[in-house]
XYZ file of C-alpha atoms in Angstrom:
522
model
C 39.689 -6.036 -7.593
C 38.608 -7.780 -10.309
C 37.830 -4.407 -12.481
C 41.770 -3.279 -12.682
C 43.781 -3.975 -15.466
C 47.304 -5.586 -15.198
C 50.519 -3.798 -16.024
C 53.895 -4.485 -17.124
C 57.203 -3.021 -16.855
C 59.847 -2.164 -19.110
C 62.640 -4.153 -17.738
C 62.975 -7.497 -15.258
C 62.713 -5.872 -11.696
C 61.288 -2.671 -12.588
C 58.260 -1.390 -11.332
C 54.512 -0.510 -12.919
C 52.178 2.016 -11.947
C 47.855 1.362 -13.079
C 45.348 4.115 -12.364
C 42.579 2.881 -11.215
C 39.607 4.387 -9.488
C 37.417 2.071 -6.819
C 33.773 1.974 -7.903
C 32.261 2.057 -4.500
C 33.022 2.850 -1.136
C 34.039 1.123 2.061
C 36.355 -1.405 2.254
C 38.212 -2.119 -1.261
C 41.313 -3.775 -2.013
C 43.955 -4.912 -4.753
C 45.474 -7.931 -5.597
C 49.438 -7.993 -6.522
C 50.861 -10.775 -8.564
C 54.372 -11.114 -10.156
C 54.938 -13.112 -13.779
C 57.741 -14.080 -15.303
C 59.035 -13.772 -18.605
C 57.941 -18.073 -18.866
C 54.635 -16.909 -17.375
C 55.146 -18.392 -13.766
C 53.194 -16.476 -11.389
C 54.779 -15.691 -8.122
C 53.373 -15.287 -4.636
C 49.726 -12.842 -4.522
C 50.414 -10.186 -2.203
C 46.700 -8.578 -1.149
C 45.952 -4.650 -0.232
C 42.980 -3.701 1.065
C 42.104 0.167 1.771
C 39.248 1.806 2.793
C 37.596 4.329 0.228
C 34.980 7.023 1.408
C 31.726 7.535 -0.180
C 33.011 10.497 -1.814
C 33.250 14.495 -1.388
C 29.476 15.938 -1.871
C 28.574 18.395 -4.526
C 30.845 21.027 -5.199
C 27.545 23.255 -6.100
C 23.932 22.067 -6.017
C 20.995 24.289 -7.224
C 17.389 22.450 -6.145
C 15.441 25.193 -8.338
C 13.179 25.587 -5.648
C 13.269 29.192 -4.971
C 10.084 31.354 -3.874
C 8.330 33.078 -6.891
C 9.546 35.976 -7.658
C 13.247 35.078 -6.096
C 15.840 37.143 -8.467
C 18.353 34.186 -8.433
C 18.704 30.524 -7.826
C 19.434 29.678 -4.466
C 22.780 27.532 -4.369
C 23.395 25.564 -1.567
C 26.577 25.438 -0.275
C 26.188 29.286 -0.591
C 28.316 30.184 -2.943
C 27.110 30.275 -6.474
C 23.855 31.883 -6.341
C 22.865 31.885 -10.222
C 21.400 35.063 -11.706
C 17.896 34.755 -13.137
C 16.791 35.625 -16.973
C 13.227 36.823 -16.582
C 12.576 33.194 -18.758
C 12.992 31.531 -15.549
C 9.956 30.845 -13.554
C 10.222 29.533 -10.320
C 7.473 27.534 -8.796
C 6.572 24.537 -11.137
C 6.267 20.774 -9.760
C 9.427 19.097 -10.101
C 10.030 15.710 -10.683
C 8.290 14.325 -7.485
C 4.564 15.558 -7.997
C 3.778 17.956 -5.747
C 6.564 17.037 -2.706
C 8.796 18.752 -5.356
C 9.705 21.822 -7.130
C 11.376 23.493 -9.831
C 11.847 26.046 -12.557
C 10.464 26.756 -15.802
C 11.981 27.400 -18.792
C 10.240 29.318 -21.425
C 12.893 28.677 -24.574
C 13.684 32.623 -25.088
C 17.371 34.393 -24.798
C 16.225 35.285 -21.348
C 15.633 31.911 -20.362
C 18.844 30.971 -18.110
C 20.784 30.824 -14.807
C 24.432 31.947 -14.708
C 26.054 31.150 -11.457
C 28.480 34.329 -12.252
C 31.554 32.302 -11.212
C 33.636 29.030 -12.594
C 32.485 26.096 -10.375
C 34.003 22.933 -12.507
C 38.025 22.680 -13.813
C 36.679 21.237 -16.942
C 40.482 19.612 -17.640
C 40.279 17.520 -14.400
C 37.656 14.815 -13.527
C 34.348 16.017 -13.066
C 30.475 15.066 -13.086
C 27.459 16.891 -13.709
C 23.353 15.624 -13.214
C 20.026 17.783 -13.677
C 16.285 16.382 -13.379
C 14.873 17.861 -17.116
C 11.315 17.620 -18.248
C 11.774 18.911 -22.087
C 8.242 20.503 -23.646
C 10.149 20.969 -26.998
C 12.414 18.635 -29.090
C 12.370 20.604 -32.334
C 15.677 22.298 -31.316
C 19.034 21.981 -29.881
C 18.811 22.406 -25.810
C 21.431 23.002 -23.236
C 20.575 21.985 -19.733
C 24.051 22.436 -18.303
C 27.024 24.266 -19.980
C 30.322 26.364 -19.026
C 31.364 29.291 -20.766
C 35.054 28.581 -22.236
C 36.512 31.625 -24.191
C 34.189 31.229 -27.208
C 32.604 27.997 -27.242
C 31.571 25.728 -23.678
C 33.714 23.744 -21.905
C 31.199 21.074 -21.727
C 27.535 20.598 -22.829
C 24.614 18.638 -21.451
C 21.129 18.492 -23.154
C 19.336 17.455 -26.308
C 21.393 17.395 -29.679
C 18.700 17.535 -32.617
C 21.768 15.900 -35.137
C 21.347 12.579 -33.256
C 17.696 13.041 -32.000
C 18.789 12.163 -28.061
C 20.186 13.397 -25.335
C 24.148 14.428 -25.352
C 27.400 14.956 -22.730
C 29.840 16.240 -24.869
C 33.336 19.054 -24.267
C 34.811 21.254 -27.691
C 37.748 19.840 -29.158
C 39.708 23.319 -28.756
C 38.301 26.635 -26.992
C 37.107 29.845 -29.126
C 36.615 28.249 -31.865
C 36.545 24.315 -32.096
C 36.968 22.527 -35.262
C 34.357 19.187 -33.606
C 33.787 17.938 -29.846
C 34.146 15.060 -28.689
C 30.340 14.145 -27.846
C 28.578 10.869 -25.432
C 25.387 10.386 -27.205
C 22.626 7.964 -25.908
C 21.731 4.963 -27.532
C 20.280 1.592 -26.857
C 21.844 -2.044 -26.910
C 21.242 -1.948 -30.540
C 22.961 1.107 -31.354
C 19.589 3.267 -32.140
C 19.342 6.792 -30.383
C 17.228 6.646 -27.613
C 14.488 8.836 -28.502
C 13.493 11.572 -25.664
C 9.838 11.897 -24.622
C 8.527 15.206 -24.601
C 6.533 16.743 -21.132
C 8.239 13.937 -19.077
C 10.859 13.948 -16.586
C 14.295 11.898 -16.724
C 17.851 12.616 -15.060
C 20.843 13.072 -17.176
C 24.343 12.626 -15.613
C 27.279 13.289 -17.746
C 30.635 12.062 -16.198
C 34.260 12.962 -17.468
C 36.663 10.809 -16.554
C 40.361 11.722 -16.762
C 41.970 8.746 -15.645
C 39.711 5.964 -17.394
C 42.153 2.765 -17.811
C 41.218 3.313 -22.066
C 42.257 6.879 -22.251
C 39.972 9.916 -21.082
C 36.323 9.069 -21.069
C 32.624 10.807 -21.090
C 29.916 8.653 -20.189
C 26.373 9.824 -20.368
C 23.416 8.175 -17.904
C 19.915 8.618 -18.418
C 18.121 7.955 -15.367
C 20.267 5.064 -13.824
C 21.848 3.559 -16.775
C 24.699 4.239 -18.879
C 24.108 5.049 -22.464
C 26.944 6.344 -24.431
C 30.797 6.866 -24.119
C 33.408 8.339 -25.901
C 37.012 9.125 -25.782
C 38.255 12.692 -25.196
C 41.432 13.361 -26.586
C 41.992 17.005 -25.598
C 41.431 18.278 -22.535
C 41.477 22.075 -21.441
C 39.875 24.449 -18.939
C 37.456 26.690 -18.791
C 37.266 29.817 -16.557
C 34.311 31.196 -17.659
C 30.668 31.091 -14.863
C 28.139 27.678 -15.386
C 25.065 27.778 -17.515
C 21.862 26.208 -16.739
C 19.465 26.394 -19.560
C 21.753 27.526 -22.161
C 25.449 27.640 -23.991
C 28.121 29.828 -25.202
C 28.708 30.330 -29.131
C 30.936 32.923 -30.389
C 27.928 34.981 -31.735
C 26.420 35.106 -27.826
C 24.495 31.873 -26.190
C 22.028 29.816 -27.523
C 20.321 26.875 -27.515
C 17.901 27.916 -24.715
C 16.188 25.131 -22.414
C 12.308 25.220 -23.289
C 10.551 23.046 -20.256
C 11.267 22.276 -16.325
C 14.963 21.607 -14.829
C 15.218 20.771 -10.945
C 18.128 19.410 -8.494
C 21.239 20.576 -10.695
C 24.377 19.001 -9.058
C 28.078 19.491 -10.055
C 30.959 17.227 -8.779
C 34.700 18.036 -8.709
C 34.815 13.826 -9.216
C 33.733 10.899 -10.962
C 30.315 9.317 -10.001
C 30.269 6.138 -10.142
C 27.393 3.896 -11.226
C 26.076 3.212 -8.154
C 26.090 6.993 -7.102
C 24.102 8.187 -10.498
C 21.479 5.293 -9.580
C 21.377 7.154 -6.186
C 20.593 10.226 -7.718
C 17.219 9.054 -8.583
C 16.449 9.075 -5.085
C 16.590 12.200 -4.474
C 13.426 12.914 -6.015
C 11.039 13.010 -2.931
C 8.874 9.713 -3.187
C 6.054 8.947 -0.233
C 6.271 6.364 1.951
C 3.759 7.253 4.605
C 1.206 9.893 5.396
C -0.944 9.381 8.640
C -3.726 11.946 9.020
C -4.417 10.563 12.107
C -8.425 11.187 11.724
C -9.668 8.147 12.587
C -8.937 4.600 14.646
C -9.334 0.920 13.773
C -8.958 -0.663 17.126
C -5.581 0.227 17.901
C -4.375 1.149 14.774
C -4.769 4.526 12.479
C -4.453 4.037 8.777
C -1.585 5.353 6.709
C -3.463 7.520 3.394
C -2.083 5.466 0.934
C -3.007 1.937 2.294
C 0.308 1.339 3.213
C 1.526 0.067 6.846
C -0.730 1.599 9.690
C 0.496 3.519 12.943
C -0.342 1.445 15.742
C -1.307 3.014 19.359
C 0.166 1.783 22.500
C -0.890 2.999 25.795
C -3.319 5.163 26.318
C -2.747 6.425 22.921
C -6.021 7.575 21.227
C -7.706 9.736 18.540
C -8.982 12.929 19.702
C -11.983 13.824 17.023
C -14.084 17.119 18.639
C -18.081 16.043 19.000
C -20.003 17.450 16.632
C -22.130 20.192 17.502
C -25.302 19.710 19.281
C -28.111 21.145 17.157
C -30.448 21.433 20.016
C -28.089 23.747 22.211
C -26.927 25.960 20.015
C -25.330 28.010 23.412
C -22.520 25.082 24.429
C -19.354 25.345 24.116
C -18.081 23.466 21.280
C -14.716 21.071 21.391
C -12.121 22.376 20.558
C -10.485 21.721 16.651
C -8.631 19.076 15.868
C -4.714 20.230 14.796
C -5.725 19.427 11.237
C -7.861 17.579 9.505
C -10.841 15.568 11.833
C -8.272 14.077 14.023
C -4.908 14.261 16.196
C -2.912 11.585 18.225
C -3.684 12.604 21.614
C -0.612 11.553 24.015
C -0.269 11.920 28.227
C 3.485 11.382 28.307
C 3.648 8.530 30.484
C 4.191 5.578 28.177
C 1.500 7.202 24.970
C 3.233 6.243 21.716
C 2.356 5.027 18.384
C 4.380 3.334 15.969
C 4.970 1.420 12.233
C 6.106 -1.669 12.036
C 9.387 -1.282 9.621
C 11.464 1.417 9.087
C 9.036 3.463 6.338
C 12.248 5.217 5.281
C 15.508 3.584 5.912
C 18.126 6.776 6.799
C 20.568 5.142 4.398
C 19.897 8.344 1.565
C 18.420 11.193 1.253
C 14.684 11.121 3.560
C 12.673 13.270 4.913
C 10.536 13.171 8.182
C 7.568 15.579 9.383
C 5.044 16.112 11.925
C 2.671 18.639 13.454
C 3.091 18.728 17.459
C 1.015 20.792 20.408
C 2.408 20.531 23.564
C 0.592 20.362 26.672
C 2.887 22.479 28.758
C 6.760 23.601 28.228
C 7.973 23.587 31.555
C 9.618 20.524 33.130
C 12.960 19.134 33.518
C 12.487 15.727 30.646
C 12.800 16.276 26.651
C 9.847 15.112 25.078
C 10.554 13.374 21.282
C 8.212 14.031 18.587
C 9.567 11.525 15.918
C 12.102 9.412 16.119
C 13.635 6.665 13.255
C 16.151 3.935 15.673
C 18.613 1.984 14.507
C 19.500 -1.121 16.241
C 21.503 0.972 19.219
C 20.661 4.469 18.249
C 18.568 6.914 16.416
C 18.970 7.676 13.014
C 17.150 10.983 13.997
C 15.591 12.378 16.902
C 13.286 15.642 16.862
C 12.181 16.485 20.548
C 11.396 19.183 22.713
C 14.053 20.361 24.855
C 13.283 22.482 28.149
C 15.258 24.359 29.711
C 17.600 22.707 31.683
C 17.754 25.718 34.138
C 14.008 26.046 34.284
C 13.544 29.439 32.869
C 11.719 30.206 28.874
C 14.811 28.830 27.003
C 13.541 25.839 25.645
C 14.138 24.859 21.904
C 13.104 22.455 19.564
C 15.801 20.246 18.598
C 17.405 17.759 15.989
C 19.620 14.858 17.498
C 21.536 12.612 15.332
C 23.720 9.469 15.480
C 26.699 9.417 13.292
C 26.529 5.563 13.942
C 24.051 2.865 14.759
C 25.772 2.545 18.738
C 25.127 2.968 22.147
C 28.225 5.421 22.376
C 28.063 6.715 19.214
C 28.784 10.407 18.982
C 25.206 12.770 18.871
C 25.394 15.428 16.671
C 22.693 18.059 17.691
C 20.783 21.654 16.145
C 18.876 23.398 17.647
C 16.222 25.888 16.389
C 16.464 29.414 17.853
C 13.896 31.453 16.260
C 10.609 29.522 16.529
C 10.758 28.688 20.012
C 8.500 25.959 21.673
C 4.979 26.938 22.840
C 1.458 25.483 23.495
C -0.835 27.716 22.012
C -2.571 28.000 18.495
C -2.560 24.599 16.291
C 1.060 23.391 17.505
C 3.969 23.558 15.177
C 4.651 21.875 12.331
C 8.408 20.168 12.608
C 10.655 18.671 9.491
C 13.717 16.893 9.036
C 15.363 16.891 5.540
C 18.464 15.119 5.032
C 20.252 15.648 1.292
C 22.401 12.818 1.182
C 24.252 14.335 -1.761
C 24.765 17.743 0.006
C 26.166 16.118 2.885
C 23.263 18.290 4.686
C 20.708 17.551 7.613
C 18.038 20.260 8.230
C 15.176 20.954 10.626
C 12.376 22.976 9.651
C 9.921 24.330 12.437
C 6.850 26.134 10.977
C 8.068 25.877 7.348
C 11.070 27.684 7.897
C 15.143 26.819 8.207
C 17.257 28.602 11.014
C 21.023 28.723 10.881
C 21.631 27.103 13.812
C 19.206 23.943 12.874
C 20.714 22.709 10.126
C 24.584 21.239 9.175
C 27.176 18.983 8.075
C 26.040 15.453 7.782
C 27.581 12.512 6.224
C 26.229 9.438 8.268
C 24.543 6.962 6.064
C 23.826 4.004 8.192
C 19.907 2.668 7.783
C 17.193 2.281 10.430
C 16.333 -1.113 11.473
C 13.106 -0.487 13.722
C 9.638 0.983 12.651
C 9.324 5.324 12.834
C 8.157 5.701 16.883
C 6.089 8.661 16.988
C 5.439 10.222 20.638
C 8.861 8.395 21.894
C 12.850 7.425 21.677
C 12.227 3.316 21.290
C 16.462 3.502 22.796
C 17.789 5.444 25.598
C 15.231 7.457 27.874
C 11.963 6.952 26.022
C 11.507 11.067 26.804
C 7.129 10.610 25.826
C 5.526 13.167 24.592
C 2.963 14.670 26.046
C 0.606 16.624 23.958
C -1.033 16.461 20.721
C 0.897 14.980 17.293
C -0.573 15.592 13.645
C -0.037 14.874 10.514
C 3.505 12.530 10.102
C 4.935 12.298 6.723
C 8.136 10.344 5.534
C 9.662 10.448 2.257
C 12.370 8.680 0.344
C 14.572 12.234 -0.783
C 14.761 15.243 0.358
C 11.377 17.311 0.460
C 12.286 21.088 -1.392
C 11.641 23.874 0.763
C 9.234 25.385 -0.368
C 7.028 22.384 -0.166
C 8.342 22.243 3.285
C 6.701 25.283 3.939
C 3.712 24.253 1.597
C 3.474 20.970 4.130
C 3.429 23.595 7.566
C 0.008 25.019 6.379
C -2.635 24.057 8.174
C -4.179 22.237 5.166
C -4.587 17.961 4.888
C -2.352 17.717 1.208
C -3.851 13.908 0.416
C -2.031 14.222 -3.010
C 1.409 15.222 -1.730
C-alpha cells in the first residue's frame, strides 16, 4: 500500500516489523522489497489480505427515547445511561422531523451516565455524537469518561481555543496539561462553531499511528486537528454524555441537543466518519399515493414517480352525493385521499432506480391492507432487488399449514445471488389481519449497529429484528406490491403511504410514521 512506511533493520539479514493499520476494507495488500546497503533493490514480493469493514459500535445511544423514559436506551443492551432531570427527551434531531434526540438544558442535572466503563481509554478507540450547541459562552462536554479525578478523554467545545476539542489528561487525578486535538482550518485559524446548528464530531485515538500515538478530531466528514499523545492510561470509571469529571464533582454541562452517540473499541477511519453522516435519516421518496398521472403516481417531493403496471390503480372513495344523503358512502381511503389498490395477479408499481441503495444505513416503510389472509402464496409488500436477490423483502407469510399462524416477515440477502443465504424475522406480536386501516410496516437497517429491524404498527418485536452486516447495494428500482426475482409472490390488497430514507429512521418517529396521519414535512 502506498500509505505504509518502510522499515529497516538493525543488522544485514535481520528482520523489521511496521504497524500499520489498512484504511478501508476488502481486499488490501502490502508490497515487500529488500535494499541493500549500495541501495540495490531486490525482488518485490506482494501480500494481499482481506480486511473486514470493521467490528460495529461497542455502545450506541440514538437519544431517541419516549418522553418521560428514566434512561437512555442503549442499543446493544447493555449500557442503559441514567437520566439527570436536565435531559429532555423528544427534540428533532439532526434529520428534521425523521429524527430525534435529547435536550440539554446546561444545569448539574443535565447528563447521561451509562453507570459502567464502555471504552479502555489506553487502547485504540473512537468516539462520534450529532451536537446542536445553543450556548458557546462556556466550556461543554459532549462525551467524557470518568478517570479517578479528572476524564479519560473529552469531546466538546473548549472556550480557550473558541472550537470544538478531542483531547485525554496527561496523568489521572490530577493532570498537570492534556494532550488536546483542536479544530482549525487550512490556515491554522480555529474553526469557529455556529450556535443552534447541528454538526458531528468524531474524535479518534490512535495507538499505533506510524508517528507515535495520535488524536484526530473530525467535524462532520473532515479532519481538523491532530496531536500526539504521549501518555496513555485507563480509565475505569462509567461514560458521560453531556458532561465531565473534575476533582471538585463534574462540570462543564452540555447546554443544547445531542443525538446518535457511538463509541468504538477501534480506529475509524476516514471513510467510516464520512459514513457517519449518513446516518442522519435523509428522504428520498414519499408516495402518498392520492392521485394518478396516467400510469404513474407522483413522489411528494418531485422526485422519481411510482409507476403502475397491471391493473394497478388509485382507489380515491366518491365523494358524497349531496342529493342522497341515505347512500352508503365508499369506504376511506388507508390515508390520505388515496391507496394503491392491487388484485395479486401481476398488480405492482415501481421506481425506476434504486431510491435508496442498501449499501448503509436505509430505511423502508409502507402501510398495507390485505384482502384476505388465508392461502398457501406469501404476498411482498416492498421489496429493494439487487441484481440476483433482494436487498430486503417485507411480505406476508401464511401459514404454511393453513391454520391463523401467519406473520409478517423480513427476508434478507446477505449477498446480491441467486443462492445466497436468506436471513429471515419474523414478527410475532402484531399478527397479519384485514380489518381496520391495514398496518403500517418498517424496515430500519443501522449500518453502524450491525442491526436490521422490522417495525409493524410502530412497534419492534424481539423476534423481528437482528444481526446484520451485509452491505451490498440495490441495483433495480424499490417494487412495491411484488419480488421483481424469484416468485413475484403479488400482493393482493391495498398499499399506502411508502417512504425510503438514506439512515436509519429513530423509533419513535417510526412510531410517529404508523399514525394514521399524511406527515408531508417528514
Amino acid at each position: 500500500m502506498d500509505d505504509m512506511e518502510s522499515g529497516r533493520v538493525s543488522k544485514a539479514g535481520g528482520s523489521v516489523s511496521v504497524t500499520w493499520a489498512p484504511s478501508k476494507w476488502g481486499r488490501n495488500w502490502v508490497e515487500v522489497v529488500s535494499v541493500d546497503k549500495a541501495g540495490n533493490a531486490g525482488t518485490k514480493a506482494r501480500y494481499e489480505f482481506m480486511v473486514t469493514e470493521g467490528k460495529p459500535a461497542v455502545a450506541q445511544w440514538n437519544l431517541a427515547d419516549a418522553a418521560g423514559s428514566g434512561s437512555a436506551h442503549e442499543e446493544r443492551g447493555e449500557f442503559a445511561a441514567d437520566k439527570g432531570s436536565g435531559v429532555v427527551f423528544g427534540a428533532l434531531g439532526p434529520g428534521g422531523k425523521a429524527d430525534a434526540a435529547a435536550s440539554f438544558d446546561g444545569t448539574e442535572n443535565s447528563y447521561l451516565d451509562s453507570v459502567n466503563t464502555v471504552l479502555d481509554t489506553a487502547r485504540s478507540f473512537s468516539v462520534s455524537a450529532w451536537a446542536r450547541p445553543t450556548d458557546l459562552s462556556r466550556d461543554m462536554t459532549v462525551v467524557s469518561q470518568d478517570g479517578t479525578g479528572v476524564p479519560g478523554f473529552t469531546l466538546g467545545y473548549d472556550t480557550t481555543v473558541g472550537t470544538w476539542a478531542f483531547g485525554t489528561s496527561v496523568t489521572d487525578v490530577e493532570t498537570l496539561g492534556e494532550w488536546k486535538a483542536v479544530a482549525k482550518s487550512t490556515d491554522g485559524q480555529p474553526i469557529t462553531p455556529v450556535k443552534d446548528a447541528w454538526v458531528l464530531l468524531t474524535g479518534v485515538y490512535d495507538a499505533h499511528a506510524s508517528g507515535g500515538p495520535q488524536l484526530r478530531l473530525f467535524v462532520n466528514k473532515t479532519s481538523v486537528g491532530t496531536a500526539q499523545r504521549h501518555s496513555a492510561w485507563k480509565t475505569y470509571g462509567p461514560l458521560q454524555i453531556g458532561r465531565a469529571l473534575a476533582k471538585s464533582g463534574y462540570r462543564d454541562h452540555f447546554k443544547g441537543d445531542l443525538a446518535e452517540v457511538r463509541v468504538f473499541d477501534r480506529v475509524l477511519p476516514a471513510d467510516q466518519v464520512a459514513e457517519l453522516m449518513t446516518i442522519k435519516p435523509t428522504r428520498k421518496g414519499y408516495w402518498q399515493l392520492d392521485a394518478v398521472d396516467g400510469t404513474t403516481s407522483a413522489e411528494t417531493g418531485g422526485g422519481q414517480a411510482l409507476t403502475l403496471a397491471g391493473d394497478a390503480r388509485i382507489y380515491k372513495p366518491a365523494p358524497a352525493d349531496p342529493d342522497d344523503p341515505f347512500a352508503s358512502p365508499d369506504p376511506s381511503a388507508l390515508v390520505g385521499a388515496g391507496h394503491l389498490l392491487l388484485d395479486g395477479e401481476g398488480d405492482h408499481a415501481a421506481t425506476a432506480a434504486a431510491p435508496t441503495n442498501g449499501g448503509s444505513s436505509f430505511t423502508v416503510t409502507a402501510r398495507a391492507q390485505l384482502t384476505a389472509i388465508d392461502g398457501t402464496v406469501p404476498q411482498t409488500v416492498i421489496s429493494l432487488p439487487g441484481a440476483a436477490a433482494n436487498r430486503v423483502q417485507v411480505r406476508f407469510r401464511p401459514d404454511p399449514d393453513g391454520g391463523t399462524d401467519s406473520r409478517w416477515e423480513l427476508t434478507v440477502a446477505d449477498t446480491d445471488s441467486a443462492s445466497a443465504p436468506v436471513k429471515v424475522f419474523q414478527d410475532d406480536q402484531e399478527l397479519p389481519d384485514t380489518g381496520g386501516s391495514g398496518q403500517h410496516l418498517a424496515v430500519v437497517y443501522d449500518a453502524f449497529a450491525n442491526e436490521i429491524r422490522l417495525y409493524v404498527e410502530g412497534q419492534l418485536a424481539t423476534t423481528a429484528y437482528g444481526t446484520d452486516n451485509t452491505l451490498w447495494s440495490t441495483t433495480r428500482g424499490l417494487q412495491v406490491g411484488r419480488s421483481a426475482l424469484g416468485q413475484a409472490e403479488y400482493f393482493a390488497g391495498a398499499i399506502d403511504e411508502v417512504r425510503a430514507y438514506d439512515g436509519a429512521v429513530d423509533p419513535a418517529v417510526v412510531r410517529q410514521m404508523s399514525l394514521l396521519t399524511a406527515i408531508p414535512d417528514m
